[in-house]
C-alpha atoms as a printed R data frame, in Angstrom:
    type eleno elety resid chain resno      x       y       z
1   ATOM     1    CA   MET     A     1 44.127 100.380 185.789
2   ATOM     2    CA   ARG     A     2 43.284  96.710 185.249
3   ATOM     3    CA   ALA     A     3 45.602  95.739 188.118
4   ATOM     4    CA   LEU     A     4 43.869  98.250 190.406
5   ATOM     5    CA   LEU     A     5 40.438  96.884 189.518
6   ATOM     6    CA   LYS     A     6 41.689  93.370 190.225
7   ATOM     7    CA   LEU     A     7 42.958  94.500 193.633
8   ATOM     8    CA   ILE     A     8 39.573  96.085 194.407
9   ATOM     9    CA   GLN     A     9 37.813  92.817 193.531
10  ATOM    10    CA   LEU     A    10 40.231  90.824 195.697
11  ATOM    11    CA   GLU     A    11 39.760  93.187 198.652
12  ATOM    12    CA   ILE     A    12 35.979  92.913 198.381
13  ATOM    13    CA   ARG     A    13 36.185  89.109 198.378
14  ATOM    14    CA   LYS     A    14 38.834  88.884 201.100
15  ATOM    15    CA   ASN     A    15 36.910  91.114 203.492
16  ATOM    16    CA   LYS     A    16 33.525  89.676 202.490
17  ATOM    17    CA   LEU     A    17 32.195  93.180 201.885
18  ATOM    18    CA   ALA     A    18 29.237  91.849 199.926
19  ATOM    19    CA   GLY     A    19 27.878  90.787 203.315
20  ATOM    20    CA   MET     A    20 27.748  94.452 204.318
21  ATOM    21    CA   LEU     A    21 24.877  94.928 201.877
22  ATOM    22    CA   LYS     A    22 22.686  93.447 204.598
23  ATOM    23    CA   GLY     A    23 23.818  96.270 206.881
24  ATOM    24    CA   VAL     A    24 23.013  98.796 204.151
25  ATOM    25    CA   ALA     A    25 19.533  97.297 203.766
26  ATOM    26    CA   ILE     A    26 18.938  97.507 207.525
27  ATOM    27    CA   ALA     A    27 20.144 101.125 207.532
28  ATOM    28    CA   ASN     A    28 17.745 101.897 204.658
29  ATOM    29    CA   LEU     A    29 14.848 100.374 206.552
30  ATOM    30    CA   ALA     A    30 15.704 102.287 209.728
31  ATOM    31    CA   ILE     A    31 15.970 105.585 207.818
32  ATOM    32    CA   PHE     A    32 12.653 104.939 206.049
33  ATOM    33    CA   VAL     A    33 10.854 104.193 209.330
34  ATOM    34    CA   PHE     A    34 12.342 107.289 210.972
35  ATOM    35    CA   MET     A    35 11.269 109.447 208.024
36  ATOM    36    CA   LEU     A    36  7.751 108.010 208.273
37  ATOM    37    CA   LEU     A    37  7.639 109.020 211.925
38  ATOM    38    CA   LEU     A    38  8.784 112.541 211.096
39  ATOM    39    CA   THR     A    39  6.307 112.804 208.230
40  ATOM    40    CA   TYR     A    40  3.214 111.407 209.914
41  ATOM    41    CA   VAL     A    41  3.583 111.707 213.691
42  ATOM    42    CA   ASP     A    42  2.459 114.971 215.234
43  ATOM    43    CA   SER     A    43  5.064 115.938 217.822
44  ATOM    44    CA   GLU     A    44  3.789 119.421 218.695
45  ATOM    45    CA   GLY     A    45  0.033 119.084 218.495
46  ATOM    46    CA   SER     A    46 -0.093 120.936 215.180
47  ATOM    47    CA   GLY     A    47 -2.079 118.214 213.441
48  ATOM    48    CA   SER     A    48  0.677 117.321 210.988
49  ATOM    49    CA   GLY     A    49  4.184 115.904 210.891
50  ATOM    50    CA   GLU     A    50  7.498 117.745 210.792
51  ATOM    51    CA   PHE     A    51  7.420 118.534 207.074
52  ATOM    52    CA   ASN     A    52  5.152 121.078 205.404
53  ATOM    53    CA   THR     A    53  6.701 120.844 201.933
54  ATOM    54    CA   TYR     A    54  8.529 118.331 199.805
55  ATOM    55    CA   ALA     A    55 11.636 120.544 199.978
56  ATOM    56    CA   GLU     A    56 11.683 120.208 203.771
57  ATOM    57    CA   MET     A    57 11.250 116.441 203.509
58  ATOM    58    CA   PHE     A    58 14.092 116.119 200.991
59  ATOM    59    CA   SER     A    59 16.419 118.243 203.130
60  ATOM    60    CA   GLY     A    60 15.680 116.198 206.243
61  ATOM    61    CA   LEU     A    61 16.201 112.931 204.374
62  ATOM    62    CA   TYR     A    62 19.486 113.991 202.790
63  ATOM    63    CA   VAL     A    63 20.978 115.075 206.119
64  ATOM    64    CA   LEU     A    64 19.932 111.819 207.795
65  ATOM    65    CA   VAL     A    65 21.254 109.614 204.976
66  ATOM    66    CA   LYS     A    66 24.548 111.493 204.776
67  ATOM    67    CA   ALA     A    67 25.103 111.235 208.537
68  ATOM    68    CA   THR     A    68 24.273 107.525 208.561
69  ATOM    69    CA   PHE     A    69 26.626 106.541 205.769
70  ATOM    70    CA   VAL     A    70 29.546 108.741 206.811
71  ATOM    71    CA   VAL     A    71 29.537 106.739 210.056
72  ATOM    72    CA   PHE     A    72 29.030 103.538 208.053
73  ATOM    73    CA   ALA     A    73 32.055 104.506 205.934
74  ATOM    74    CA   SER     A    74 34.189 104.702 209.077
75  ATOM    75    CA   VAL     A    75 33.185 101.114 209.872
76  ATOM    76    CA   VAL     A    76 34.237  99.964 206.389
77  ATOM    77    CA   LEU     A    77 37.433 102.022 206.680
78  ATOM    78    CA   SER     A    78 38.177 100.337 209.994
79  ATOM    79    CA   LYS     A    79 37.646  96.885 208.516
80  ATOM    80    CA   LEU     A    80 39.738  97.493 205.404
81  ATOM    81    CA   VAL     A    81 42.566  99.665 206.725
82  ATOM    82    CA   ILE     A    82 42.673 100.348 210.462
83  ATOM    83    CA   ASP     A    83 42.290  96.707 211.517
84  ATOM    84    CA   GLU     A    84 45.189  95.806 209.204
85  ATOM    85    CA   TYR     A    85 47.440  98.335 210.942
86  ATOM    86    CA   LYS     A    86 46.156  97.505 214.430
87  ATOM    87    CA   ASN     A    87 46.791  93.761 213.995
88  ATOM    88    CA   ASN     A    88 49.978  94.388 211.988
89  ATOM    89    CA   THR     A    89 48.669  92.221 209.138
90  ATOM    90    CA   ILE     A    90 49.394  95.148 206.823
91  ATOM    91    CA   THR     A    91 53.107  94.238 207.111
92  ATOM    92    CA   LEU     A    92 52.424  90.792 205.664
93  ATOM    93    CA   LEU     A    93 50.245  92.305 202.960
94  ATOM    94    CA   PHE     A    94 53.000  94.724 201.954
95  ATOM    95    CA   MET     A    95 55.418  91.806 201.499
96  ATOM    96    CA   TYR     A    96 53.597  90.799 198.325
97  ATOM    97    CA   PRO     A    97 55.198  91.943 195.058
98  ATOM    98    CA   ILE     A    98 52.532  94.598 194.554
99  ATOM    99    CA   SER     A    99 52.844  98.348 194.943
100 ATOM   100    CA   ARG     A   100 51.905  99.487 198.458
101 ATOM   101    CA   LYS     A   101 50.252 102.546 196.924
102 ATOM   102    CA   LYS     A   102 47.996 100.370 194.798
103 ATOM   103    CA   LEU     A   103 47.090  98.130 197.742
104 ATOM   104    CA   LEU     A   104 46.159 101.007 200.036
105 ATOM   105    CA   GLY     A   105 44.646 102.983 197.168
106 ATOM   106    CA   ALA     A   106 42.335 100.078 196.320
107 ATOM   107    CA   LYS     A   107 41.077 100.001 199.909
108 ATOM   108    CA   ILE     A   108 40.415 103.758 199.948
109 ATOM   109    CA   ILE     A   109 38.644 103.653 196.574
110 ATOM   110    CA   ILE     A   110 36.353 100.910 197.907
111 ATOM   111    CA   VAL     A   111 35.381 103.085 200.896
112 ATOM   112    CA   PHE     A   112 34.818 106.134 198.673
113 ATOM   113    CA   LEU     A   113 32.657 104.272 196.132
114 ATOM   114    CA   PHE     A   114 30.769 102.378 198.847
115 ATOM   115    CA   THR     A   115 29.769 105.651 200.518
116 ATOM   116    CA   LEU     A   116 28.909 107.434 197.273
117 ATOM   117    CA   ILE     A   117 26.766 104.631 195.845
118 ATOM   118    CA   SER     A   118 25.049 103.852 199.169
119 ATOM   119    CA   ILE     A   119 24.028 107.484 199.692
120 ATOM   120    CA   PHE     A   120 22.868 107.998 196.113
121 ATOM   121    CA   VAL     A   121 20.783 104.809 195.997
122 ATOM   122    CA   THR     A   122 19.319 105.370 199.480
123 ATOM   123    CA   ASP     A   123 18.324 108.978 198.753
124 ATOM   124    CA   VAL     A   124 16.657 108.038 195.471
125 ATOM   125    CA   LEU     A   125 14.930 104.929 196.842
126 ATOM   126    CA   ILE     A   126 13.528 106.473 200.029
127 ATOM   127    CA   SER     A   127 12.549 109.700 198.272
128 ATOM   128    CA   ALA     A   128 10.564 107.661 195.736
129 ATOM   129    CA   LEU     A   129  8.887 105.610 198.474
130 ATOM   130    CA   LEU     A   130  7.919 108.698 200.475
131 ATOM   131    CA   ILE     A   131  6.602 110.505 197.396
132 ATOM   132    CA   GLY     A   132  4.579 107.465 196.365
133 ATOM   133    CA   LEU     A   133  3.131 107.027 199.853
134 ATOM   134    CA   ASN     A   134  2.290 110.704 200.146
135 ATOM   135    CA   SER     A   135  0.350 110.594 196.880
136 ATOM   136    CA   PHE     A   136 -2.205 108.489 198.803
137 ATOM   137    CA   THR     A   137 -2.013 110.006 202.274
138 ATOM   138    CA   HIS     A   138 -1.377 113.701 201.440
139 ATOM   139    CA   ALA     A   139  0.447 114.214 204.752
140 ATOM   140    CA   ILE     A   140  2.573 116.765 202.910
141 ATOM   141    CA   PRO     A   141  0.180 119.212 201.198
142 ATOM   142    CA   GLY     A   142  0.388 120.110 197.532
143 ATOM   143    CA   GLN     A   143  1.666 118.312 194.476
144 ATOM   144    CA   LEU     A   144  5.288 117.591 193.693
145 ATOM   145    CA   ASP     A   145  6.451 119.675 190.749
146 ATOM   146    CA   LEU     A   146  8.122 117.168 188.433
147 ATOM   147    CA   ALA     A   147 10.337 119.960 187.125
148 ATOM   148    CA   VAL     A   148 12.317 119.880 190.391
149 ATOM   149    CA   ILE     A   149 13.334 116.218 189.992
150 ATOM   150    CA   PRO     A   150 16.401 116.804 187.745
151 ATOM   151    CA   GLY     A   151 17.659 119.408 190.217
152 ATOM   152    CA   GLU     A   152 17.124 117.048 193.125
153 ATOM   153    CA   MET     A   153 19.016 114.278 191.320
154 ATOM   154    CA   ILE     A   154 21.954 116.637 190.823
155 ATOM   155    CA   ARG     A   155 21.774 117.614 194.501
156 ATOM   156    CA   ILE     A   156 21.696 113.944 195.555
157 ATOM   157    CA   GLY     A   157 24.722 113.170 193.381
158 ATOM   158    CA   ALA     A   158 26.654 116.157 194.742
159 ATOM   159    CA   ASP     A   159 25.747 115.291 198.342
160 ATOM   160    CA   ALA     A   160 26.874 111.699 197.797
161 ATOM   161    CA   ALA     A   161 30.222 112.843 196.359
162 ATOM   162    CA   TYR     A   162 30.793 115.315 199.214
163 ATOM   163    CA   ALA     A   163 29.939 112.701 201.835
164 ATOM   164    CA   ALA     A   164 32.217 110.123 200.191
165 ATOM   165    CA   GLY     A   165 35.104 112.531 200.626
166 ATOM   166    CA   ILE     A   166 34.091 113.430 204.183
167 ATOM   167    CA   GLY     A   167 33.977 109.723 205.015
168 ATOM   168    CA   LEU     A   168 37.750 109.541 204.466
169 ATOM   169    CA   ILE     A   169 38.602 112.121 207.158
170 ATOM   170    CA   PRO     A   170 38.550 109.551 210.027
171 ATOM   171    CA   LEU     A   171 41.412 107.786 208.221
172 ATOM   172    CA   TYR     A   172 43.821 110.364 209.675
173 ATOM   173    CA   ILE     A   173 42.908 109.681 213.318
174 ATOM   174    CA   GLY     A   174 42.524 105.955 212.727
175 ATOM   175    CA   MET     A   175 45.990 105.535 211.233
176 ATOM   176    CA   ARG     A   176 47.656 107.693 213.874
177 ATOM   177    CA   LYS     A   177 45.984 105.903 216.779
178 ATOM   178    CA   LYS     A   178 45.641 102.515 215.076
179 ATOM   179    CA   SER     A   179 42.259 102.419 216.770
180 ATOM   180    CA   VAL     A   180 38.882 101.341 215.384
181 ATOM   181    CA   PRO     A   181 36.875 103.158 218.114
182 ATOM   182    CA   ALA     A   182 38.806 106.392 217.462
183 ATOM   183    CA   THR     A   183 38.015 106.094 213.743
184 ATOM   184    CA   ILE     A   184 34.284 105.641 214.339
185 ATOM   185    CA   VAL     A   185 34.100 108.334 217.051
186 ATOM   186    CA   THR     A   186 35.751 110.792 214.651
187 ATOM   187    CA   ALA     A   187 33.046 110.066 212.082
188 ATOM   188    CA   VAL     A   188 30.311 110.540 214.700
189 ATOM   189    CA   LEU     A   189 31.802 113.900 215.726
190 ATOM   190    CA   LEU     A   190 31.977 114.982 212.079
191 ATOM   191    CA   VAL     A   191 28.319 114.238 211.398
192 ATOM   192    CA   SER     A   192 27.315 115.803 214.723
193 ATOM   193    CA   VAL     A   193 28.944 119.090 213.750
194 ATOM   194    CA   SER     A   194 27.597 118.958 210.179
195 ATOM   195    CA   ALA     A   195 24.042 118.182 211.275
196 ATOM   196    CA   SER     A   196 24.004 120.578 214.249
197 ATOM   197    CA   ASP     A   197 21.507 123.421 214.106
198 ATOM   198    CA   PHE     A   198 22.899 126.719 215.432
199 ATOM   199    CA   GLY     A   199 19.730 128.775 215.374
200 ATOM   200    CA   ASN     A   200 18.852 128.835 211.680
201 ATOM   201    CA   PHE     A   201 22.418 127.978 210.690
202 ATOM   202    CA   GLN     A   202 23.269 124.380 209.809
203 ATOM   203    CA   PRO     A   203 26.862 123.852 208.570
204 ATOM   204    CA   GLY     A   204 25.945 120.717 206.648
205 ATOM   205    CA   ASN     A   205 23.622 122.714 204.370
206 ATOM   206    CA   LEU     A   206 26.442 124.999 203.228
207 ATOM   207    CA   VAL     A   207 27.893 123.788 199.929
208 ATOM   208    CA   GLY     A   208 31.235 125.466 200.635
209 ATOM   209    CA   PHE     A   209 31.525 123.742 204.013
210 ATOM   210    CA   SER     A   210 30.740 120.342 202.486
211 ATOM   211    CA   ILE     A   211 33.230 120.870 199.645
212 ATOM   212    CA   PHE     A   212 35.933 121.902 202.140
213 ATOM   213    CA   LEU     A   213 35.434 118.782 204.273
214 ATOM   214    CA   SER     A   214 35.261 116.570 201.188
215 ATOM   215    CA   LEU     A   215 38.526 117.957 199.798
216 ATOM   216    CA   LEU     A   216 40.078 117.579 203.235
217 ATOM   217    CA   GLY     A   217 39.126 113.886 203.222
218 ATOM   218    CA   VAL     A   218 40.587 113.377 199.743
219 ATOM   219    CA   ALA     A   219 43.784 115.199 200.799
220 ATOM   220    CA   ILE     A   220 44.100 112.970 203.876
221 ATOM   221    CA   ALA     A   221 43.689 109.875 201.697
222 ATOM   222    CA   TYR     A   222 46.343 111.148 199.280
223 ATOM   223    CA   LEU     A   223 48.815 111.976 202.064
224 ATOM   224    CA   SER     A   224 48.204 108.558 203.614
225 ATOM   225    CA   ILE     A   225 49.434 106.755 200.517
226 ATOM   226    CA   ARG     A   226 51.888 109.287 199.065
227 ATOM   227    CA   ASN     A   227 54.987 108.069 200.917
228 ATOM   228    CA   ILE     A   228 53.741 104.620 201.876
229 ATOM   229    CA   GLU     A   229 56.515 102.916 199.851
230 ATOM   230    CA   GLN     A   230 59.216 104.418 202.118
231 ATOM   231    CA   LYS     A   231 57.268 104.464 205.366
232 ATOM   232    CA   ASP     A   232 58.112 102.065 208.200
233 ATOM   233    CA   ILE     A   233 54.918 100.162 209.018
234 ATOM   234    CA   ALA     A   234 56.063  98.676 212.326
């Protein structure tokens, strides 16, 4: 376990992933501005924004955050894994006297945790900002029932975990094609399907659908590293 943690630290330093926090901050700002527009700009002449209740606002925010960071995860996945295969630097990396499984596993764990933490923190932060702002503007009528907050925190945590798993699905296409664009396009297609609205039916709101995709992502990650010791990388 200690060796795996050391590998994770080395991967973060080697790929300068701390610098991606700037990208996360920019994504947070963009999401916040977009949510402000939805909350306060009247698009249909109804005299109010898109949300009539806090529940609607939370749902809209969660979908937007999840979509943003699943795509962001594909960018991190490309940087940590796909680029290594595309440029064949993974061969040099696997020459070190360290288990291939641990090396690739460390990279996948970084992507998973990055997505989970980014989504959780973003949901909590922007929700708090919107609630605080609405307490002055009252764009969303009514008072927030504080009793719903524990349930929302559980929902945020579950959504973050599901999305972290979903963010690993593009690994399959990326490793087969050894292509960064293919990896990112796969993520975009995934979030497009999840966020699509078929009448009153939105797949991304179904817990079963999210769990299925999340488990699929975890299975893909497992299969990617299961036989990596015997696999020919060339």
